[in-house]
Each structure stands twice: as C-alpha cells, then as structure tokens.
PDB file of C-alpha atoms in Angstrom:
ATOM      1  CA  MET A  99      26.800  25.028 -40.862  1.00  0.00           C
ATOM      2  CA  LYS A 100      24.044  25.463 -38.287  1.00  0.00           C
ATOM      3  CA  ASN A 101      24.505  21.895 -37.022  1.00  0.00           C
ATOM      4  CA  CYS A 102      28.261  22.434 -36.730  1.00  0.00           C
ATOM      5  CA  LEU A 103      27.727  25.605 -34.672  1.00  0.00           C
ATOM      6  CA  LEU A 104      25.312  23.848 -32.318  1.00  0.00           C
ATOM      7  CA  LYS A 105      27.769  20.987 -31.922  1.00  0.00           C
ATOM      8  CA  ASN A 106      30.594  23.380 -30.959  1.00  0.00           C
ATOM      9  CA  ILE A 107      28.358  25.181 -28.448  1.00  0.00           C
ATOM     10  CA  LEU A 108      27.406  21.840 -26.869  1.00  0.00           C
ATOM     11  CA  LEU A 109      31.038  20.733 -26.619  1.00  0.00           C
ATOM     12  CA  CYS A 110      32.086  24.025 -25.014  1.00  0.00           C
ATOM     13  CA  THR A 111      29.240  23.794 -22.511  1.00  0.00           C
ATOM     14  CA  LEU A 112      30.200  20.240 -21.534  1.00  0.00           C
ATOM     15  CA  PHE A 113      33.846  21.257 -21.186  1.00  0.00           C
ATOM     16  CA  LEU A 114      32.971  24.155 -18.867  1.00  0.00           C
ATOM     17  CA  LEU A 115      30.716  21.963 -16.735  1.00  0.00           C
ATOM     18  CA  PHE A 116      33.381  19.265 -16.433  1.00  0.00           C
ATOM     19  CA  SER A 117      36.070  21.821 -15.592  1.00  0.00           C
ATOM     20  CA  CYS A 118      33.981  23.374 -12.829  1.00  0.00           C
ATOM     21  CA  GLU A 119      33.105  19.962 -11.359  1.00  0.00           C
ATOM     22  CA  ASN A 120      36.730  18.806 -11.522  1.00  0.00           C
ATOM     23  CA  LYS A 121      37.884  22.025  -9.841  1.00  0.00           C
ATOM     24  CA  LYS A 122      35.273  21.566  -7.114  1.00  0.00           C
ATOM     25  CA  SER A 123      36.390  17.983  -6.477  1.00  0.00           C
ATOM     26  CA  LYS A 124      40.021  19.025  -6.107  1.00  0.00           C
ATOM     27  CA  GLN A 125      39.051  21.795  -3.697  1.00  0.00           C
ATOM     28  CA  GLU A 126      37.022  19.387  -1.557  1.00  0.00           C
ATOM     29  CA  ILE A 127      39.910  16.913  -1.159  1.00  0.00           C
ATOM     30  CA  LYS A 128      42.144  18.367   1.522  1.00  0.00           C
ATOM     31  CA  PRO A 129      45.622  17.001   2.257  1.00  0.00           C
ATOM     32  CA  TYR A 130      45.787  15.292   5.612  1.00  0.00           C
ATOM     33  CA  GLN A 131      47.341  17.054   8.566  1.00  0.00           C
ATOM     34  CA  ALA A 132      50.791  16.013   9.807  1.00  0.00           C
ATOM     35  CA  GLY A 133      50.503  13.832  12.864  1.00  0.00           C
ATOM     36  CA  VAL A 134      51.261  10.701  14.838  1.00  0.00           C
ATOM     37  CA  VAL A 135      49.738   7.252  15.323  1.00  0.00           C
ATOM     38  CA  LEU A 136      50.555   5.954  18.794  1.00  0.00           C
ATOM     39  CA  SER A 137      49.943   2.210  18.985  1.00  0.00           C
ATOM     40  CA  PHE A 138      50.562  -0.236  21.809  1.00  0.00           C
ATOM     41  CA  ASP A 139      50.800  -4.017  21.585  1.00  0.00           C
ATOM     42  CA  ASP A 140      49.945  -6.998  23.822  1.00  0.00           C
ATOM     43  CA  ALA A 141      47.641  -6.905  26.865  1.00  0.00           C
ATOM     44  CA  TYR A 142      48.917  -4.259  29.278  1.00  0.00           C
ATOM     45  CA  VAL A 143      45.427  -2.882  29.811  1.00  0.00           C
ATOM     46  CA  ASN A 144      45.891  -1.567  33.357  1.00  0.00           C
ATOM     47  CA  GLU A 145      49.074   0.281  32.416  1.00  0.00           C
ATOM     48  CA  TRP A 146      47.465   1.745  29.271  1.00  0.00           C
ATOM     49  CA  PHE A 147      44.477   2.892  31.290  1.00  0.00           C
ATOM     50  CA  ASP A 148      46.742   4.663  33.783  1.00  0.00           C
ATOM     51  CA  ALA A 149      48.715   6.253  30.916  1.00  0.00           C
ATOM     52  CA  ASP A 150      45.482   7.602  29.467  1.00  0.00           C
ATOM     53  CA  LYS A 151      44.761   9.436  32.717  1.00  0.00           C
ATOM     54  CA  SER A 152      48.117  11.222  32.495  1.00  0.00           C
ATOM     55  CA  LEU A 153      47.906  12.043  28.792  1.00  0.00           C
ATOM     56  CA  LYS A 154      44.304  13.263  28.557  1.00  0.00           C
ATOM     57  CA  LYS A 155      45.544  16.841  28.901  1.00  0.00           C
ATOM     58  CA  TYR A 156      47.027  16.549  25.400  1.00  0.00           C
ATOM     59  CA  ASP A 157      43.749  15.298  23.860  1.00  0.00           C
ATOM     60  CA  TRP A 158      45.753  12.314  22.750  1.00  0.00           C
ATOM     61  CA  LYS A 159      44.417   9.328  20.875  1.00  0.00           C
ATOM     62  CA  ALA A 160      45.940   5.836  20.670  1.00  0.00           C
ATOM     63  CA  THR A 161      45.392   2.401  19.167  1.00  0.00           C
ATOM     64  CA  PHE A 162      45.635  -0.477  21.621  1.00  0.00           C
ATOM     65  CA  CYS A 163      46.412  -3.735  19.809  1.00  0.00           C
ATOM     66  CA  VAL A 164      45.221  -6.458  22.154  1.00  0.00           C
ATOM     67  CA  SER A 165      46.379 -10.075  22.265  1.00  0.00           C
ATOM     68  CA  LYS A 166      45.094 -12.901  24.474  1.00  0.00           C
ATOM     69  CA  ILE A 167      41.688 -11.251  24.839  1.00  0.00           C
ATOM     70  CA  ASN A 168      40.365 -14.524  26.296  1.00  0.00           C
ATOM     71  CA  THR A 169      42.636 -14.138  29.354  1.00  0.00           C
ATOM     72  CA  LEU A 170      41.469 -10.656  30.407  1.00  0.00           C
ATOM     73  CA  ASP A 171      39.211 -10.230  33.417  1.00  0.00           C
ATOM     74  CA  THR A 172      36.024  -8.162  33.628  1.00  0.00           C
ATOM     75  CA  ILE A 173      37.803  -5.108  35.029  1.00  0.00           C
ATOM     76  CA  GLU A 174      40.277  -5.091  32.143  1.00  0.00           C
ATOM     77  CA  ILE A 175      37.513  -5.535  29.553  1.00  0.00           C
ATOM     78  CA  ASN A 176      35.597  -2.603  31.054  1.00  0.00           C
ATOM     79  CA  LYS A 177      38.725  -0.472  30.848  1.00  0.00           C
ATOM     80  CA  LEU A 178      39.108  -1.324  27.155  1.00  0.00           C
ATOM     81  CA  LEU A 179      35.468  -0.401  26.571  1.00  0.00           C
ATOM     82  CA  LYS A 180      35.972   2.914  28.333  1.00  0.00           C
ATOM     83  CA  LEU A 181      39.082   3.659  26.274  1.00  0.00           C
ATOM     84  CA  GLN A 182      37.119   2.863  23.119  1.00  0.00           C
ATOM     85  CA  LYS A 183      34.270   5.138  24.214  1.00  0.00           C
ATOM     86  CA  GLU A 184      36.736   7.986  24.736  1.00  0.00           C
ATOM     87  CA  GLY A 185      37.859   7.763  21.091  1.00  0.00           C
ATOM     88  CA  HIS A 186      40.809   5.415  21.322  1.00  0.00           C
ATOM     89  CA  GLU A 187      40.900   2.404  19.022  1.00  0.00           C
ATOM     90  CA  ILE A 188      40.996  -1.227  20.094  1.00  0.00           C
ATOM     91  CA  ALA A 189      42.723  -3.375  17.476  1.00  0.00           C
ATOM     92  CA  GLY A 190      43.606  -7.053  17.151  1.00  0.00           C
ATOM     93  CA  HIS A 191      47.004  -8.570  17.909  1.00  0.00           C
ATOM     94  CA  GLY A 192      46.179 -12.284  17.728  1.00  0.00           C
ATOM     95  CA  LEU A 193      44.375 -14.578  20.126  1.00  0.00           C
ATOM     96  CA  HIS A 194      47.527 -16.388  21.284  1.00  0.00           C
ATOM     97  CA  HIS A 195      50.159 -13.902  20.026  1.00  0.00           C
ATOM     98  CA  TYR A 196      51.624 -16.460  17.626  1.00  0.00           C
ATOM     99  CA  ASN A 197      54.353 -15.265  15.289  1.00  0.00           C
ATOM    100  CA  ALA A 198      52.300 -15.324  12.086  1.00  0.00           C
ATOM    101  CA  VAL A 199      55.144 -16.038   9.649  1.00  0.00           C
ATOM    102  CA  LYS A 200      56.494 -18.945  11.681  1.00  0.00           C
ATOM    103  CA  PHE A 201      53.020 -20.338  12.286  1.00  0.00           C
ATOM    104  CA  ILE A 202      51.904 -20.454   8.657  1.00  0.00           C
ATOM    105  CA  SER A 203      55.223 -21.929   7.541  1.00  0.00           C
ATOM    106  CA  LYS A 204      54.439 -24.903   9.754  1.00  0.00           C
ATOM    107  CA  TYR A 205      50.632 -25.151   9.711  1.00  0.00           C
ATOM    108  CA  GLY A 206      49.430 -23.017   6.792  1.00  0.00           C
ATOM    109  CA  ILE A 207      47.431 -19.823   6.433  1.00  0.00           C
ATOM    110  CA  ASN A 208      44.005 -21.434   6.923  1.00  0.00           C
ATOM    111  CA  GLU A 209      44.990 -22.877  10.284  1.00  0.00           C
ATOM    112  CA  TYR A 210      46.355 -19.489  11.343  1.00  0.00           C
ATOM    113  CA  ILE A 211      43.052 -17.814  10.534  1.00  0.00           C
ATOM    114  CA  ASN A 212      41.080 -20.547  12.304  1.00  0.00           C
ATOM    115  CA  GLN A 213      43.207 -20.537  15.452  1.00  0.00           C
ATOM    116  CA  GLU A 214      44.418 -16.963  15.763  1.00  0.00           C
ATOM    117  CA  ILE A 215      42.089 -14.579  13.935  1.00  0.00           C
ATOM    118  CA  ASN A 216      38.513 -15.825  13.753  1.00  0.00           C
ATOM    119  CA  PRO A 217      38.221 -16.730  17.478  1.00  0.00           C
ATOM    120  CA  MET A 218      39.787 -13.393  18.448  1.00  0.00           C
ATOM    121  CA  LEU A 219      37.317 -11.450  16.296  1.00  0.00           C
ATOM    122  CA  ALA A 220      34.371 -13.466  17.626  1.00  0.00           C
ATOM    123  CA  ILE A 221      35.283 -12.769  21.260  1.00  0.00           C
ATOM    124  CA  MET A 222      35.941  -9.082  20.641  1.00  0.00           C
ATOM    125  CA  LYS A 223      32.668  -8.653  18.777  1.00  0.00           C
ATOM    126  CA  LYS A 224      30.780 -10.323  21.620  1.00  0.00           C
ATOM    127  CA  LEU A 225      32.442  -7.884  24.035  1.00  0.00           C
ATOM    128  CA  SER A 226      31.391  -4.905  21.838  1.00  0.00           C
ATOM    129  CA  LEU A 227      34.970  -4.105  20.882  1.00  0.00           C
ATOM    130  CA  ASN A 228      34.949  -2.722  17.341  1.00  0.00           C
ATOM    131  CA  VAL A 229      38.043  -4.198  15.706  1.00  0.00           C
ATOM    132  CA  THR A 230      39.012  -3.125  12.175  1.00  0.00           C
ATOM    133  CA  SER A 231      42.835  -3.044  12.432  1.00  0.00           C
ATOM    134  CA  PHE A 232      45.451  -5.703  13.129  1.00  0.00           C
ATOM    135  CA  ALA A 233      49.069  -5.543  14.324  1.00  0.00           C
ATOM    136  CA  TYR A 234      51.363  -8.483  13.601  1.00  0.00           C
ATOM    137  CA  PRO A 235      52.928 -10.088  16.706  1.00  0.00           C
ATOM    138  CA  ASP A 236      56.696  -9.465  16.575  1.00  0.00           C
ATOM    139  CA  GLY A 237      55.998  -7.278  13.540  1.00  0.00           C
ATOM    140  CA  GLU A 238      56.709 -10.138  11.144  1.00  0.00           C
ATOM    141  CA  ARG A 239      54.562 -10.444   8.019  1.00  0.00           C
ATOM    142  CA  ASN A 240      54.633 -11.569   4.399  1.00  0.00           C
ATOM    143  CA  ALA A 241      52.554 -11.122   1.233  1.00  0.00           C
ATOM    144  CA  THR A 242      50.397 -14.203   1.871  1.00  0.00           C
ATOM    145  CA  LEU A 243      49.405 -12.941   5.309  1.00  0.00           C
ATOM    146  CA  ASP A 244      48.791  -9.397   4.057  1.00  0.00           C
ATOM    147  CA  THR A 245      46.521 -10.557   1.249  1.00  0.00           C
ATOM    148  CA  THR A 246      44.485 -12.787   3.562  1.00  0.00           C
ATOM    149  CA  LEU A 247      44.222 -10.414   6.515  1.00  0.00           C
ATOM    150  CA  LEU A 248      43.271  -7.414   4.391  1.00  0.00           C
ATOM    151  CA  ASN A 249      40.054  -9.287   3.664  1.00  0.00           C
ATOM    152  CA  LYS A 250      39.289  -9.098   7.378  1.00  0.00           C
ATOM    153  CA  PHE A 251      40.837  -5.777   8.444  1.00  0.00           C
ATOM    154  CA  GLN A 252      40.999  -2.258   7.026  1.00  0.00           C
ATOM    155  CA  ILE A 253      44.638  -1.770   8.052  1.00  0.00           C
ATOM    156  CA  VAL A 254      47.440  -4.168   9.036  1.00  0.00           C
ATOM    157  CA  ARG A 255      50.563  -2.980  10.819  1.00  0.00           C
ATOM    158  CA  GLY A 256      54.044  -4.440  10.812  1.00  0.00           C
ATOM    159  CA  ARG A 257      57.197  -3.016  12.382  1.00  0.00           C
ATOM    160  CA  ALA A 258      59.996  -0.811  11.053  1.00  0.00           C
ATOM    161  CA  PHE A 259      63.145  -2.315  12.514  1.00  0.00           C
ATOM    162  CA  GLY A 260      65.900  -0.141  11.030  1.00  0.00           C
ATOM    163  CA  GLY A 261      67.438   3.131  12.138  1.00  0.00           C
ATOM    164  CA  GLU A 262      67.697   4.776   8.712  1.00  0.00           C
ATOM    165  CA  SER A 263      67.548   8.522   8.188  1.00  0.00           C
ATOM    166  CA  PRO A 264      63.962   9.817   8.449  1.00  0.00           C
ATOM    167  CA  SER A 265      63.680  10.330   4.682  1.00  0.00           C
ATOM    168  CA  LYS A 266      64.360   6.610   4.149  1.00  0.00           C
ATOM    169  CA  GLN A 267      62.235   5.302   7.009  1.00  0.00           C
ATOM    170  CA  VAL A 268      59.116   3.268   6.290  1.00  0.00           C
ATOM    171  CA  CYS A 269      57.319   4.249   9.516  1.00  0.00           C
ATOM    172  CA  TYR A 270      55.281   6.989   7.808  1.00  0.00           C
ATOM    173  CA  PHE A 271      51.823   6.525   6.314  1.00  0.00           C
ATOM    174  CA  ASN A 272      52.201   6.051   2.541  1.00  0.00           C
ATOM    175  CA  ASN A 273      48.554   5.755   1.496  1.00  0.00           C
ATOM    176  CA  SER A 274      48.715   1.976   1.807  1.00  0.00           C
ATOM    177  CA  ARG A 275      46.637  -0.396   3.912  1.00  0.00           C
ATOM    178  CA  ILE A 276      49.904  -2.017   5.019  1.00  0.00           C
ATOM    179  CA  VAL A 277      51.783   0.234   7.443  1.00  0.00           C
ATOM    180  CA  TYR A 278      54.865  -0.045   9.650  1.00  0.00           C
ATOM    181  CA  GLY A 279      55.514   1.337  13.107  1.00  0.00           C
ATOM    182  CA  PHE A 280      58.778   2.386  14.728  1.00  0.00           C
ATOM    183  CA  ASP A 281      59.376   0.903  18.191  1.00  0.00           C
ATOM    184  CA  ILE A 282      59.624   3.442  21.036  1.00  0.00           C
ATOM    185  CA  ASP A 283      60.405   0.933  23.790  1.00  0.00           C
ATOM    186  CA  ASN A 284      63.627   1.833  25.610  1.00  0.00           C
ATOM    187  CA  SER A 285      65.064  -1.607  24.852  1.00  0.00           C
ATOM    188  CA  HIS A 286      64.735  -1.204  21.083  1.00  0.00           C
ATOM    189  CA  ILE A 287      68.196  -1.135  19.533  1.00  0.00           C
ATOM    190  CA  HIS A 288      67.492   1.900  17.324  1.00  0.00           C
ATOM    191  CA  PHE A 289      65.475   3.930  19.825  1.00  0.00           C
ATOM    192  CA  SER A 290      66.795   7.169  21.269  1.00  0.00           C
ATOM    193  CA  ILE A 291      65.192  10.510  22.065  1.00  0.00           C
ATOM    194  CA  PRO A 292      67.334  12.409  19.502  1.00  0.00           C
ATOM    195  CA  TYR A 293      66.334   9.948  16.770  1.00  0.00           C
ATOM    196  CA  LEU A 294      62.663  10.121  17.787  1.00  0.00           C
ATOM    197  CA  LEU A 295      62.810  13.919  17.540  1.00  0.00           C
ATOM    198  CA  LYS A 296      64.275  13.632  14.041  1.00  0.00           C
ATOM    199  CA  LEU A 297      61.350  11.418  13.027  1.00  0.00           C
ATOM    200  CA  LEU A 298      58.868  13.893  14.501  1.00  0.00           C
ATOM    201  CA  ASP A 299      60.590  16.845  12.827  1.00  0.00           C
ATOM    202  CA  TYR A 300      60.491  15.091   9.462  1.00  0.00           C
ATOM    203  CA  ALA A 301      56.772  14.365   9.871  1.00  0.00           C
ATOM    204  CA  LYS A 302      56.052  17.982  10.731  1.00  0.00           C
ATOM    205  CA  LYS A 303      58.119  19.528   7.934  1.00  0.00           C
ATOM    206  CA  ASN A 304      56.923  17.106   5.241  1.00  0.00           C
ATOM    207  CA  ASN A 305      53.274  16.766   6.260  1.00  0.00           C
ATOM    208  CA  LYS A 306      53.681  13.088   7.155  1.00  0.00           C
ATOM    209  CA  ILE A 307      51.966  10.820   9.662  1.00  0.00           C
ATOM    210  CA  LEU A 308      54.501   9.046  11.876  1.00  0.00           C
ATOM    211  CA  ILE A 309      53.500   5.592  13.124  1.00  0.00           C
ATOM    212  CA  LEU A 310      54.926   4.493  16.476  1.00  0.00           C
ATOM    213  CA  VAL A 311      54.703   1.278  18.505  1.00  0.00           C
ATOM    214  CA  GLY A 312      55.070   0.730  22.228  1.00  0.00           C
ATOM    215  CA  HIS A 313      54.160  -1.996  24.676  1.00  0.00           C
ATOM    216  CA  LYS A 314      53.903  -1.701  28.470  1.00  0.00           C
ATOM    217  CA  THR A 315      53.704   1.928  29.598  1.00  0.00           C
ATOM    218  CA  VAL A 316      55.787   2.532  32.744  1.00  0.00           C
ATOM    219  CA  LYS A 317      57.256   5.332  34.807  1.00  0.00           C
ATOM    220  CA  ASP A 318      60.616   3.566  35.181  1.00  0.00           C
ATOM    221  CA  VAL A 319      61.900   0.934  32.764  1.00  0.00           C
ATOM    222  CA  THR A 320      62.828  -2.370  34.419  1.00  0.00           C
ATOM    223  CA  ALA A 321      62.645  -4.834  31.505  1.00  0.00           C
ATOM    224  CA  ASN A 322      62.285  -5.186  27.746  1.00  0.00           C
ATOM    225  CA  TYR A 323      59.088  -4.180  25.940  1.00  0.00           C
ATOM    226  CA  GLN A 324      58.468  -1.181  28.160  1.00  0.00           C
ATOM    227  CA  THR A 325      57.686   2.348  27.015  1.00  0.00           C
ATOM    228  CA  LYS A 326      58.658   5.164  29.329  1.00  0.00           C
ATOM    229  CA  MET A 327      55.943   7.666  30.217  1.00  0.00           C
ATOM    230  CA  LYS A 328      58.446  10.497  29.719  1.00  0.00           C
ATOM    231  CA  THR A 329      58.781   9.401  26.097  1.00  0.00           C
ATOM    232  CA  LEU A 330      55.016   9.564  25.636  1.00  0.00           C
ATOM    233  CA  GLU A 331      54.877  12.964  27.352  1.00  0.00           C
ATOM    234  CA  LEU A 332      57.520  14.220  24.918  1.00  0.00           C
ATOM    235  CA  ILE A 333      55.617  12.914  21.880  1.00  0.00           C
ATOM    236  CA  CYS A 334      52.269  14.284  23.026  1.00  0.00           C
ATOM    237  CA  SER A 335      53.788  17.644  23.898  1.00  0.00           C
ATOM    238  CA  TYR A 336      55.469  17.828  20.478  1.00  0.00           C
ATOM    239  CA  VAL A 337      52.209  17.057  18.677  1.00  0.00           C
ATOM    240  CA  HIS A 338      50.317  19.613  20.746  1.00  0.00           C
ATOM    241  CA  GLN A 339      52.885  22.406  20.345  1.00  0.00           C
ATOM    242  CA  ASN A 340      53.340  21.910  16.596  1.00  0.00           C
ATOM    243  CA  ASN A 341      49.665  21.842  15.593  1.00  0.00           C
ATOM    244  CA  MET A 342      49.870  18.195  14.571  1.00  0.00           C
ATOM    245  CA  LYS A 343      47.148  15.593  14.963  1.00  0.00           C
ATOM    246  CA  PHE A 344      46.709  12.216  16.663  1.00  0.00           C
ATOM    247  CA  TYR A 345      45.348   9.458  14.428  1.00  0.00           C
ATOM    248  CA  THR A 346      44.250   5.904  15.114  1.00  0.00           C
ATOM    249  CA  LEU A 347      45.290   3.096  12.768  1.00  0.00           C
ATOM    250  CA  SER A 348      41.774   2.707  11.354  1.00  0.00           C
ATOM    251  CA  GLU A 349      41.545   6.407  10.538  1.00  0.00           C
ATOM    252  CA  LEU A 350      44.415   6.017   8.079  1.00  0.00           C
ATOM    253  CA  ASN A 351      42.155   3.980   5.834  1.00  0.00           C
ATOM    254  CA  ASN A 352      39.892   7.014   5.330  1.00  0.00           C
ATOM    255  CA  LEU A 353      42.634   9.392   4.214  1.00  0.00           C
ATOM    256  CA  GLU A 354      43.299  10.336   0.595  1.00  0.00           C
TER     257      GLU A 354
END
C-alpha cells in the first residue's frame, strides 16, 4: 500500500513538471508577424542601390538574388557589400543564369552544380558575400533540383505564375524551405496594383508572409523585367502603415 502511494505521488509530480514545461515551451514560441519578402533577381546592382536610398525611410529590407557575379565590377561588388552590411540579404541566382530545368534535362544535375552553383558560391564567398538562399532563374524548378539544392541552401525560391484568388495563391510562406514569389514587374501578365493590394490585404488579415519578386528597379518602365519604384513605394508604405514586417528569404528558415 505504501509503495503504491509513493508511486502515485511520483507520477503526479512528473505530470505536473511536464505540464509546466510544456506550457512554458508553447508560451515561448510566438507566431510570426505578418509581413513581406521583397526579392529582386539578376544583376541590376546600381538600380537596386539607388532604390535602397529612396526606400530607407521605410526601414525596408530586401533579398537581392544575384546572377553573373563574375561579370560585376569593383564598384558593383562594393555596393552589394554595403547593402549586405545594412541588413539586406544577398542570395544566389546562378553563375550564368541558366534555366535549371532545361539544363539538367540536357546535361544532368551534377553538371549543373559544377557549372552553375559551386563556382558561384566560391566567388561569392571569396567576396565576403554570405549566401544561404537561392532563386531559380525563370522560376522553373523540379523535385530533383530542390532535393539537391537544399543541401547547399537554407531556402530555395521559385515563382508563382498564376493570378488565383489570394486564398489559393502559393506566394505565401508555408513553413517550407521551398517558397514561391509573385512577380511585381509591370510586364507580368497577372500583375496589377488592385491585385497586389488584395495579396497584401490577405497577408495582413491572415497573418501571412507575402513573397514578391522584381527585377530592375526603375522610375519609368521602358521594357520587360522592370519594377516600378511607385510599386515599391506602395508596398513599403503598406507594410509600414499596417504594422507588418520586412523579411529576407533566409529569415524564413528560422520561423516556426
């Protein structure tokens, strides 16, 4: 009888300790704040640097996904380093900007890594650019590429090409290391300011992180793959006014 009583007391004590610890753990894990990832592809370093000057007033943060790093001059490299120092992220976008899906269908995944990824990472490391994220050129990807590249990067980003209703869009962070960005270039077939506002509203109301993709930042659009500064001003203003947060791609990997 005595042994049974002691056993029950021990079990109750363990249960209380576990319950308190479990409660503490749940209290410590806070849901992430609604926000936006602004990412930009290719090698428009001078334009990105100028955009940063205009958008600093919003305490914005962006991820610049750089391709053809071996073609940039010293001035452009120094601008990337300054952007990184200010809290922006520098990510990879391929050494030659090859379409990854088309390349591996012809030459294989190993050749893609040897030609497009490893040399890019080596150059960026030598330049003190801390690269942990990758954006697929043209947004095209497949399972083979994802599996291989996630051994080298914390996050990989494709593109969301459709114009579905916000609730059906895939351009929101879904606790995966594979994410998709919606294109905010003026030439994108599904882009419009009203639709962009719907995406932002959905993120705000549902505590989501909206992932966006642009390319060359310009005052006036004159060609494809250009993102209007007025569009970026609208996004940054929306984030600022609605108590949302700017995230980089790599920061998504640290969220619960």
